[in-house]
Tab-separated table of C-alpha atoms and ligand atoms in Angstrom:
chain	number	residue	atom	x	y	z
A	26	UNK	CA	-4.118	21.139	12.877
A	27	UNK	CA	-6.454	23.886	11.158
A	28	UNK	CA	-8.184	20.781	9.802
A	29	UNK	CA	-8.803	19.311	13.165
A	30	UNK	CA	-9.671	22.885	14.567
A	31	UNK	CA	-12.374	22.630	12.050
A	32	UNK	CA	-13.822	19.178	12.029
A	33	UNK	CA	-12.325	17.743	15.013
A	34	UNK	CA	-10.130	14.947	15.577
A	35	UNK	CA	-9.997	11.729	12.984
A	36	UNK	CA	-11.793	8.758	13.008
A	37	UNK	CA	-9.904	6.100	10.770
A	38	UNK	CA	-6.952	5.622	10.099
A	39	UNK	CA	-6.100	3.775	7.586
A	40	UNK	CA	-2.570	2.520	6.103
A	41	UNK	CA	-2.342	1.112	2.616
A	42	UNK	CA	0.525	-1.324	1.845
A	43	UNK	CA	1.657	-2.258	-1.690
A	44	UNK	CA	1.681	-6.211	-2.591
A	45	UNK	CA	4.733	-6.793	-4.952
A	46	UNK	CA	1.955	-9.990	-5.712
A	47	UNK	CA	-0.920	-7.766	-6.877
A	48	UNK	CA	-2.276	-10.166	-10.335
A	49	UNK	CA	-1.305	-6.700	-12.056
A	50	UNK	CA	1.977	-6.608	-11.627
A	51	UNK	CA	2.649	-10.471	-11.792
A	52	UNK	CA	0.932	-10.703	-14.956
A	53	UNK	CA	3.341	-7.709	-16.752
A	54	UNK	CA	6.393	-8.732	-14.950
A	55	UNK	CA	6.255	-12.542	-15.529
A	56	UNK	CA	6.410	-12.674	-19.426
A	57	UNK	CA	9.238	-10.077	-19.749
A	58	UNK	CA	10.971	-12.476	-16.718
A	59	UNK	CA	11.530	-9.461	-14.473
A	60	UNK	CA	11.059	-9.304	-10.303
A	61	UNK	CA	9.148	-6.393	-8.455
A	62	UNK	CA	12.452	-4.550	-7.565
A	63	UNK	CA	13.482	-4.750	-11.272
A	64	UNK	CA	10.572	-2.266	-12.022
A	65	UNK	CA	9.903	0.135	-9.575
A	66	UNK	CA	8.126	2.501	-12.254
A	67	UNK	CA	5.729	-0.400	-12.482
A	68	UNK	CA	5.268	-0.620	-8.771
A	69	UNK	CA	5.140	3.117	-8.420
A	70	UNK	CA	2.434	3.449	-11.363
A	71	UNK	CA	-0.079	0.410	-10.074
A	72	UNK	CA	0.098	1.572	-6.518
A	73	UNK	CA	-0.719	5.403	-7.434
A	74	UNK	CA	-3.769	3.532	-9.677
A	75	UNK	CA	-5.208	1.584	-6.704
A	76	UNK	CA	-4.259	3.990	-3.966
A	77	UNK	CA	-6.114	6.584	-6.124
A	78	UNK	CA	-9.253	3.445	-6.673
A	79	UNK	CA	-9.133	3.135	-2.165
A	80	UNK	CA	-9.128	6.802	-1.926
A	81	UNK	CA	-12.371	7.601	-4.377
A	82	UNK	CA	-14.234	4.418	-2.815
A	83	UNK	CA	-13.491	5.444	0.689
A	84	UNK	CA	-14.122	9.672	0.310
A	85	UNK	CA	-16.214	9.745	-2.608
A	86	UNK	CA	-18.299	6.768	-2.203
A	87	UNK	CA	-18.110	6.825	0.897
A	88	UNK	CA	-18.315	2.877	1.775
A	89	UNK	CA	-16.875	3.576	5.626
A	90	UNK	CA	-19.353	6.636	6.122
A	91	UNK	CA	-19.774	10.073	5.083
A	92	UNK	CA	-16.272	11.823	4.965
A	93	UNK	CA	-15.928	15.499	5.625
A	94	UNK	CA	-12.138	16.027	5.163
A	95	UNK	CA	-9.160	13.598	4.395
A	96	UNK	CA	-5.061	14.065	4.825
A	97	UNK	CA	-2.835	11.155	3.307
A	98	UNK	CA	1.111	10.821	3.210
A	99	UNK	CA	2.856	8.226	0.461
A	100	UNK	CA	5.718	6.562	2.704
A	101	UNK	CA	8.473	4.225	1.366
A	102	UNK	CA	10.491	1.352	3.354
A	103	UNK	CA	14.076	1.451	2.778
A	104	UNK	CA	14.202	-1.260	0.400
A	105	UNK	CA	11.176	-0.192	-2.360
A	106	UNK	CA	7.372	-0.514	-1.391
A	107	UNK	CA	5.688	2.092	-1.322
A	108	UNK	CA	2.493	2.521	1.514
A	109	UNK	CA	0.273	5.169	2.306
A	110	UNK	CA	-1.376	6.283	5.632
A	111	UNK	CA	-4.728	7.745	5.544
A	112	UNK	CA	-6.802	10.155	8.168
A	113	UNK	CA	-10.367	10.083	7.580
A	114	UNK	CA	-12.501	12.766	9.203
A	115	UNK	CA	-16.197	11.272	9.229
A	116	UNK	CA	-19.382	13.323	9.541
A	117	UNK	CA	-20.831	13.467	12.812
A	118	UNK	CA	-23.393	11.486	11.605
A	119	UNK	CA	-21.047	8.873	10.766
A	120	UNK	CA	-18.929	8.895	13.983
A	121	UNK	CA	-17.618	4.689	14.956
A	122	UNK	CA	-18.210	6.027	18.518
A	123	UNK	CA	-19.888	2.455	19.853
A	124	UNK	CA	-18.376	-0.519	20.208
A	125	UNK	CA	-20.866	-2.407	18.073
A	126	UNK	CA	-20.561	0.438	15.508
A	127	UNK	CA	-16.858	-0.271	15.209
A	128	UNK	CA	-17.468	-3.968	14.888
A	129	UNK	CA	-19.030	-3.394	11.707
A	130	UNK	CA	-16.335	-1.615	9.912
A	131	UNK	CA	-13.317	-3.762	11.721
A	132	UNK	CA	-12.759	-6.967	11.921
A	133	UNK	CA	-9.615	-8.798	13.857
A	134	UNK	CA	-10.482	-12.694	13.002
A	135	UNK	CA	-10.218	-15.641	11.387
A	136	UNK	CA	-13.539	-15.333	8.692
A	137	UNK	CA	-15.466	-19.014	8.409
A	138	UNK	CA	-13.483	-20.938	5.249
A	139	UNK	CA	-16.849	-22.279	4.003
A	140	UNK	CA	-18.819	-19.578	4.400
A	141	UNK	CA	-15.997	-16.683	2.896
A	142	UNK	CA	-13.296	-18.733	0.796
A	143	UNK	CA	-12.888	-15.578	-0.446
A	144	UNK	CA	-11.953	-13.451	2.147
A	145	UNK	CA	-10.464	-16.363	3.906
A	146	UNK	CA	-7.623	-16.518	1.150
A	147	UNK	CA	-7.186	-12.762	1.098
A	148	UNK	CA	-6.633	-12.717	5.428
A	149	UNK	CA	-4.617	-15.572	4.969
A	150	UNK	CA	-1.978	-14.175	2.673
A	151	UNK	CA	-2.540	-10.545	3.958
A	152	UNK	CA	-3.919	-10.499	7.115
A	153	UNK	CA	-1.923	-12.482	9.428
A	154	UNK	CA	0.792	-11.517	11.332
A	155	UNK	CA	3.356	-14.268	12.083
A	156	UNK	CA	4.327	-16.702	13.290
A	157	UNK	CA	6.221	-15.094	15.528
A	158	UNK	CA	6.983	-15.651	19.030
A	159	UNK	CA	8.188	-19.067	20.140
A	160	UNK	CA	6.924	-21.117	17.290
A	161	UNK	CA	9.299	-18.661	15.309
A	162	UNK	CA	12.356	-16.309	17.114
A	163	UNK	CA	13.842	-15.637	14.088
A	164	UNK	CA	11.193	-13.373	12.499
A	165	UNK	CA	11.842	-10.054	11.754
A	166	UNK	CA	9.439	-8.983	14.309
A	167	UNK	CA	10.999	-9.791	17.126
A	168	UNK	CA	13.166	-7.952	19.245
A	169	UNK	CA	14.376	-9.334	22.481
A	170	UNK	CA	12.167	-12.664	22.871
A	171	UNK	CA	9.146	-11.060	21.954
A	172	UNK	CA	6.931	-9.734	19.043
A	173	UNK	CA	7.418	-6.122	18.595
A	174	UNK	CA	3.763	-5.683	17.274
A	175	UNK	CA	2.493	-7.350	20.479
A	176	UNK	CA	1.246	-9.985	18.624
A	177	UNK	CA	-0.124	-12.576	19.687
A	178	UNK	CA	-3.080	-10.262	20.849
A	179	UNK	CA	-5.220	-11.149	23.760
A	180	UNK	CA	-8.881	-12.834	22.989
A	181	UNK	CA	-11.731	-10.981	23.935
A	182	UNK	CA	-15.279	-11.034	23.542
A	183	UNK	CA	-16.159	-7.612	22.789
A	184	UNK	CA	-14.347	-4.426	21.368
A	185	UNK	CA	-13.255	-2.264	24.584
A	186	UNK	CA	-12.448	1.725	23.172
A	187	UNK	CA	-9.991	3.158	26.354
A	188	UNK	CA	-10.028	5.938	28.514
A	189	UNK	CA	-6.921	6.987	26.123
A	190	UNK	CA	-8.082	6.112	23.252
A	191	UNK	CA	-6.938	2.936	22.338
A	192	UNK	CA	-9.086	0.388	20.723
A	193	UNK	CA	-8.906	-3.519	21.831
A	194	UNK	CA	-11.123	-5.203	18.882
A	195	UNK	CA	-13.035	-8.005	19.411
A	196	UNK	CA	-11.584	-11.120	18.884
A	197	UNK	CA	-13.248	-14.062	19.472
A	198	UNK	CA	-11.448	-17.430	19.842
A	199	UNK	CA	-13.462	-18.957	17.059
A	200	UNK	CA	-12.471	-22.242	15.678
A	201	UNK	CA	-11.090	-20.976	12.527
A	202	UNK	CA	-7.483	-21.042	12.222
A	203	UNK	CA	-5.097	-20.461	8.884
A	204	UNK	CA	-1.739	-22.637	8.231
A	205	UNK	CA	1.490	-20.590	7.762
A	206	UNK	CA	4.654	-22.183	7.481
A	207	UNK	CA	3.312	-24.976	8.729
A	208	UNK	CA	2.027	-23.712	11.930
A	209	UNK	CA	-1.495	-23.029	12.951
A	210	UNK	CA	-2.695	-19.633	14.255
A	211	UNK	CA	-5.902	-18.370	15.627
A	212	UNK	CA	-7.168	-15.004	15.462
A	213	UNK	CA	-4.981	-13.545	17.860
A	214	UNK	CA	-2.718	-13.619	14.992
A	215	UNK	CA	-5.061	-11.103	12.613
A	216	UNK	CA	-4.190	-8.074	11.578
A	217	UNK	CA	-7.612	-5.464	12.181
A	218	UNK	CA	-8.922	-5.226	8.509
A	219	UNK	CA	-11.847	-3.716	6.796
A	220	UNK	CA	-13.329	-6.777	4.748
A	221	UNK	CA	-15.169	-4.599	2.321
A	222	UNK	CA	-11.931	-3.119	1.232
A	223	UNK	CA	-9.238	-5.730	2.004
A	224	UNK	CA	-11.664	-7.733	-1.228
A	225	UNK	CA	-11.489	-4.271	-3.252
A	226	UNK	CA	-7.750	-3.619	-2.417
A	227	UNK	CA	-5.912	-4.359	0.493
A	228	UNK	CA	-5.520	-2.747	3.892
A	229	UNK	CA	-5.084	-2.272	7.074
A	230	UNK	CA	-6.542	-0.829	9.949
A	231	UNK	CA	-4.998	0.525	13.190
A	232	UNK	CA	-6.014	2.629	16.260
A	233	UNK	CA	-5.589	6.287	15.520
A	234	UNK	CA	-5.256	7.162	19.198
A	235	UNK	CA	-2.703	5.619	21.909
A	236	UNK	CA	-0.530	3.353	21.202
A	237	UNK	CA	2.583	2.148	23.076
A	238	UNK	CA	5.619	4.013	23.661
A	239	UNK	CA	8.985	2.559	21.550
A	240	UNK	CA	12.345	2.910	21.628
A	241	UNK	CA	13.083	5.142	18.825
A	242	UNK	CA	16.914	4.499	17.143
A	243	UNK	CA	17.765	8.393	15.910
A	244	UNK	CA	20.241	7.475	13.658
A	245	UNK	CA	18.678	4.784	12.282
A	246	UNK	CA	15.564	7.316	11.811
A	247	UNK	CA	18.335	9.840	10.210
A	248	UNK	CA	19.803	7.090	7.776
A	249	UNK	CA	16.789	5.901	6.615
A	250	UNK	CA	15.253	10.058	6.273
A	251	UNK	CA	18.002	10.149	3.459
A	252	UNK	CA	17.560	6.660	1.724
A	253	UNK	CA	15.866	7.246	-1.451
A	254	UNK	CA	14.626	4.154	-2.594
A	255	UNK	CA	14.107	2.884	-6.473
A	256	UNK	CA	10.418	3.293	-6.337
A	257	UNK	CA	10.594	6.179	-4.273
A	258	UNK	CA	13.029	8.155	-6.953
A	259	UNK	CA	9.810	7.312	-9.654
A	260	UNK	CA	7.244	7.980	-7.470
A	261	UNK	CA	8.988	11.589	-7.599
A	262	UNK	CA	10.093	11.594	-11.308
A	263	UNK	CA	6.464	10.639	-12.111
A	264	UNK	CA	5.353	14.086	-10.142
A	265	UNK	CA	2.946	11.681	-7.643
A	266	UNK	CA	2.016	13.847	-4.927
A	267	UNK	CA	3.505	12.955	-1.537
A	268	UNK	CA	0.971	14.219	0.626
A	269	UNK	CA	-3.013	15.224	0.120
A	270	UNK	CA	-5.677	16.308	1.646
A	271	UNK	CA	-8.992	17.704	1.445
A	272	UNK	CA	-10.273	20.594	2.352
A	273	UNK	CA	-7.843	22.677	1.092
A	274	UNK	CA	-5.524	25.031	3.903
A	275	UNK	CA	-5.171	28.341	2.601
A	276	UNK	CA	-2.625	30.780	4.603
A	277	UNK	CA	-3.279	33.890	5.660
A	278	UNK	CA	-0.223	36.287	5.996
A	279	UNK	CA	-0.793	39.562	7.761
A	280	UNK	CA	1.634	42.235	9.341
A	281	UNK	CA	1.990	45.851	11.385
A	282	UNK	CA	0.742	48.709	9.881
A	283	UNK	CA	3.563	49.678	7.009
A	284	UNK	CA	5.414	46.762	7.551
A	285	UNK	CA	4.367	44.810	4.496
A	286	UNK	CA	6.918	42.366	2.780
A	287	UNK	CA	7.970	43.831	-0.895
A	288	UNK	CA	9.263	41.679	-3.560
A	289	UNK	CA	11.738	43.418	-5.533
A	290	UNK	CA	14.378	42.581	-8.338
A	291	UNK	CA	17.813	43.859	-7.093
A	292	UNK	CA	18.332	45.882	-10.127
A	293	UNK	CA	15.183	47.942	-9.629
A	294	UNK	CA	15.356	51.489	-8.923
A	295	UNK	CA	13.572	52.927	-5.587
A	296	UNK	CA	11.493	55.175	-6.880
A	297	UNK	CA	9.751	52.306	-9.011
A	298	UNK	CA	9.957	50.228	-6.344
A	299	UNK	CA	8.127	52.525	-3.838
A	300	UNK	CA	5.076	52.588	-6.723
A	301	UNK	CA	4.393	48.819	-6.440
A	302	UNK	CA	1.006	48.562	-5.010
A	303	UNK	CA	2.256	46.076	-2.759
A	304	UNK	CA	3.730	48.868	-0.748
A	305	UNK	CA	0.466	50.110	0.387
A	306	UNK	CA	-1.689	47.123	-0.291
A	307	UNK	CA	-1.785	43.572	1.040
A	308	UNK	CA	-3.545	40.750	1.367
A	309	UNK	CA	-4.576	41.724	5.148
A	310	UNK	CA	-5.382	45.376	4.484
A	311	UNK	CA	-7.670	44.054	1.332
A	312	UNK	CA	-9.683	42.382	4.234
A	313	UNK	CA	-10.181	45.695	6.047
A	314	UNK	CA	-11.843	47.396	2.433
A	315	UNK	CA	-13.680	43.509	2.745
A	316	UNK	CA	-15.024	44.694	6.026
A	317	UNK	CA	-16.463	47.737	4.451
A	318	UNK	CA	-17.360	46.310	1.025
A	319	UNK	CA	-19.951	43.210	2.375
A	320	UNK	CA	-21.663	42.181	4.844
A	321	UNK	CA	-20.957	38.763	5.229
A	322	UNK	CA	-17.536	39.474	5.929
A	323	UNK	CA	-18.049	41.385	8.844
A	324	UNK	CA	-19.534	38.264	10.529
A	325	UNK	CA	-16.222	36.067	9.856
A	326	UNK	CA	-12.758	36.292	11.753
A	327	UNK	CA	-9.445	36.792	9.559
A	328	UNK	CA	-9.156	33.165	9.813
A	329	UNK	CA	-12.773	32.184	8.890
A	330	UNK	CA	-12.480	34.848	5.491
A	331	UNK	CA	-11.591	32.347	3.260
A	332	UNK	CA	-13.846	29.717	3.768
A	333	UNK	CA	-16.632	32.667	2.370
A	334	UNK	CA	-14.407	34.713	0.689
A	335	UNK	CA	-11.314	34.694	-2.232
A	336	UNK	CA	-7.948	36.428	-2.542
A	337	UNK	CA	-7.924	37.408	-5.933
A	338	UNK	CA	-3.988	38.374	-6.311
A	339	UNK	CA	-4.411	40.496	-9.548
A	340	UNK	CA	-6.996	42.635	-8.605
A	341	UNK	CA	-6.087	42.850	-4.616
A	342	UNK	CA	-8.943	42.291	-3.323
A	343	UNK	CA	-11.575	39.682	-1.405
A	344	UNK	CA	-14.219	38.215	-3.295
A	345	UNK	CA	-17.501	36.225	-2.308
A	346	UNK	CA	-16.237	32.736	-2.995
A	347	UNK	CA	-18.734	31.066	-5.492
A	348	UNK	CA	-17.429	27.308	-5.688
A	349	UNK	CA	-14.838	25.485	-3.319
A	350	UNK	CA	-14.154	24.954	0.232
A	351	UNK	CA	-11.264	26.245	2.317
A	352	UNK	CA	-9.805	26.024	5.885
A	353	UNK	CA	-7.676	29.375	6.530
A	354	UNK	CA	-4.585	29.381	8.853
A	355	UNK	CA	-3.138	32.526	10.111
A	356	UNK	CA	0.392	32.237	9.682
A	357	UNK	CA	2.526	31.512	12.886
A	358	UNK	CA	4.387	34.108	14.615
A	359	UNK	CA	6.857	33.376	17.879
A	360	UNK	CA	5.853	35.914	20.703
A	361	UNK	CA	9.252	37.400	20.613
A	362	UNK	CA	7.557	39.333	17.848
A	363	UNK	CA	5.662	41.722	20.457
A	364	UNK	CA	2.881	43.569	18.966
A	365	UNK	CA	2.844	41.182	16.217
A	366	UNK	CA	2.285	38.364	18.086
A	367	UNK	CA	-0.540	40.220	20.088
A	368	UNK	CA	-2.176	41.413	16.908
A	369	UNK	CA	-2.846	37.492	15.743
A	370	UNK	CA	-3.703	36.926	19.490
A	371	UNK	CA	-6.763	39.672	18.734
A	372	UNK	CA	-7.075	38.644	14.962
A	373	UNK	CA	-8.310	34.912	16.082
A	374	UNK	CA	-11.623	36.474	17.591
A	375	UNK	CA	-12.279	39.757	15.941
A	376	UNK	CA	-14.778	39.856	13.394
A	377	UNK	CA	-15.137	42.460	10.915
A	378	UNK	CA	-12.717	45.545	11.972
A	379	UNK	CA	-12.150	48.210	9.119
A	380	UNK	CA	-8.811	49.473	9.749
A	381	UNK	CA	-5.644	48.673	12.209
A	382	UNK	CA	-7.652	51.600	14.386
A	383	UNK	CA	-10.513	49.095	14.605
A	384	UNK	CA	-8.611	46.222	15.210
A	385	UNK	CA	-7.165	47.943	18.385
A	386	UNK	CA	-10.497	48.528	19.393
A	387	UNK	CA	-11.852	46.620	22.018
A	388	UNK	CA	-15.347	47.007	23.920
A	389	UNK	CA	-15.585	50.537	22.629
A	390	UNK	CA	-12.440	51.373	24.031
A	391	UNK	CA	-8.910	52.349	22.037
A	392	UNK	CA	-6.187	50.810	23.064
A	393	UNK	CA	-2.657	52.631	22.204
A	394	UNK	CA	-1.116	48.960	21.411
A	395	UNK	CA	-2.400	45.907	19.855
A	396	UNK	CA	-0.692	44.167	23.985
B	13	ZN	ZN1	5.367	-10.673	15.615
């Protein structure tokens, strides 16, 4: 949220499945005879290498536009693979907002066989989705008589972006059509794709609005919270990170006047205790002496500090930052607090106060309480 407060909402999103066929992994399990599930360090340690290889292309290179901020989350099914989902904040200069705009980053059919074999092969054995429906009521997708996924999806000429949200991509009945099991499909069987990446690596791409409303199973949600699976357990023992993002969210804690928290041992005597500098100084009164010290900070909010500014813990005080970008966050507090509660209310928009004195002031006027 203090991302999107900053950059506004996403633009892609972007989910990243692993293939227990990537070449990689076939060509070190096959000679030692071994299956995918045999080796979930192996699938953990190629997925972190290409999900790291999608991640630099797409934020670094920037091959779907100019990226101002990222979040990602590493997922796991129940039975092994892992899969990533990936928010991409774009520039504004870089905003899909057009139809014909997001035509060129998504596609949802069948690509010409003659023209791209390549990406053909790589929509046929990724890409598809199905058969399903009545050529096939036994697959997994389907829950009573019909696909789950809503596949297959309705033809259409254009790309239509919703009042809501929610993207219908074109998908032109072309004459292309793949073989599965036998059975023919068109492109209202293709899964939305980028084809720049799905050659690199593959993916897929959904809406990151809308959406349909599902029946959600809680205890099937609750079983499967508390599954850890093989490649999960060495995604973890291999200290992969579980979630990313970039910018950086920095906290901010603040509290009453006096009413800092101090960290103790319990063997500690008092009168030590009540030496600690902690007792009198804190990270929120260090950005009152800011407010005196520079400037700059007297243009910035409590919440805007650190994107300008740095804690530095040892010394207690706010420094100009010199290198690095950061999003602050005032710590949330429930209303039942009272005065607390109204100070963040007033910390969100005041800029610059010196003391808990100035805080309180408003317009010129002192106010007895921060209500
Ligand atoms: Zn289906």
């Amino acid at each position: 949220m203090a991302i999107c407060s900053k950059v506004g909402f996403p633009d892609l999103f972007i989910t990243y499945t692993c293939n227990p066929n990537w070449l990689e992994i076939q060509r070190t399990l096959l000679p030692i005879n071994l299956k995918p599930p045999d080796k979930p360090d192996i699938i953990a340690r190629f997925f972190k290498t290409k999900f790291d290889n999608l991640l630099a292309n797409v934020t670094k290179k920037g091959v779907l536009g100019k990226v101002l901020a990222y979040m990602y989350t590493i997922e796991f099914q129940k039975r092994g693979l892992p899969h990533a989902h990936l928010l991409i904040f774009l520039h504004p200069s870089n905003k899909y907002l057009a139809p014909e705009y997001i035509d060129k980053i998504i596609f949802a059919e069948v690509p010409d066989p003659v023209k791209q074999p390549k990406l053909y092969g790589l929509v046929k054995n990724h890409m598809v989705h199905g058969s399903c429906g009545m050529a096939n009521p036994k697959c997994s997708c389907m829950t009573n008589g019909r696909c789950s996924k809503y596949y297959p999806k309705k033809f259409q000429d254009v790309t239509l972006v919703h009042q809501d949200g929610y993207l219908a991509y074109r998908r032109r009945d072309n004459d292309f059509t793949i073989e599965k099991n036998g059975i023919m499909l068109h492109s209202d069987h293709v899964v939305p794709h980028n084809p720049y990446l799905l050659m690199k690596i593959s993916a897929v791409i959904v809406p990151s609005a809308g959406g349909r409303e599902g029946n959600y199973d809680e205890i099937k949600q609750y079983l499967d919270c508390r599954y850890v699976s093989p490649s999960e357990a060495c995604w973890r023992i291999f200290s992969y990170s579980i979630h990313g993002r970039k910018p950086a969210v920095g906290r901010l804690f603040f509290h009453l006047e006096g009413e800092n928290s101090i960290y103790y041992k319990d063997f500690e005597q008092i009168g030590n205790v009540l030496l600690k500098v902690s007792v009198t100084e804190s990270m929120f009164t260090a950005w009152f002496v800011a407010n005196q010290v520079y400037d700059e900070a007297k243009l910035l909010t409590y919440g805007q500090l650190v994107s300008k500014f740095v804690y530095v813990k040892r010394n207690r005080c706010w420094r100009p930052r010199k290198r690095g970008y950061t999003i602050g966050r005032l710590i949330w507090v429930p209303p039942t607090t009272g005065e607390l509660y109204y100070m963040w209310m007033l910390l969100i928009v005041k800029k610059g106060p010196t003391s808990y004195d100035r805080l309180k002031n408003i317009k010129g006027f002192k106010h007895a309480t921060f209500r």
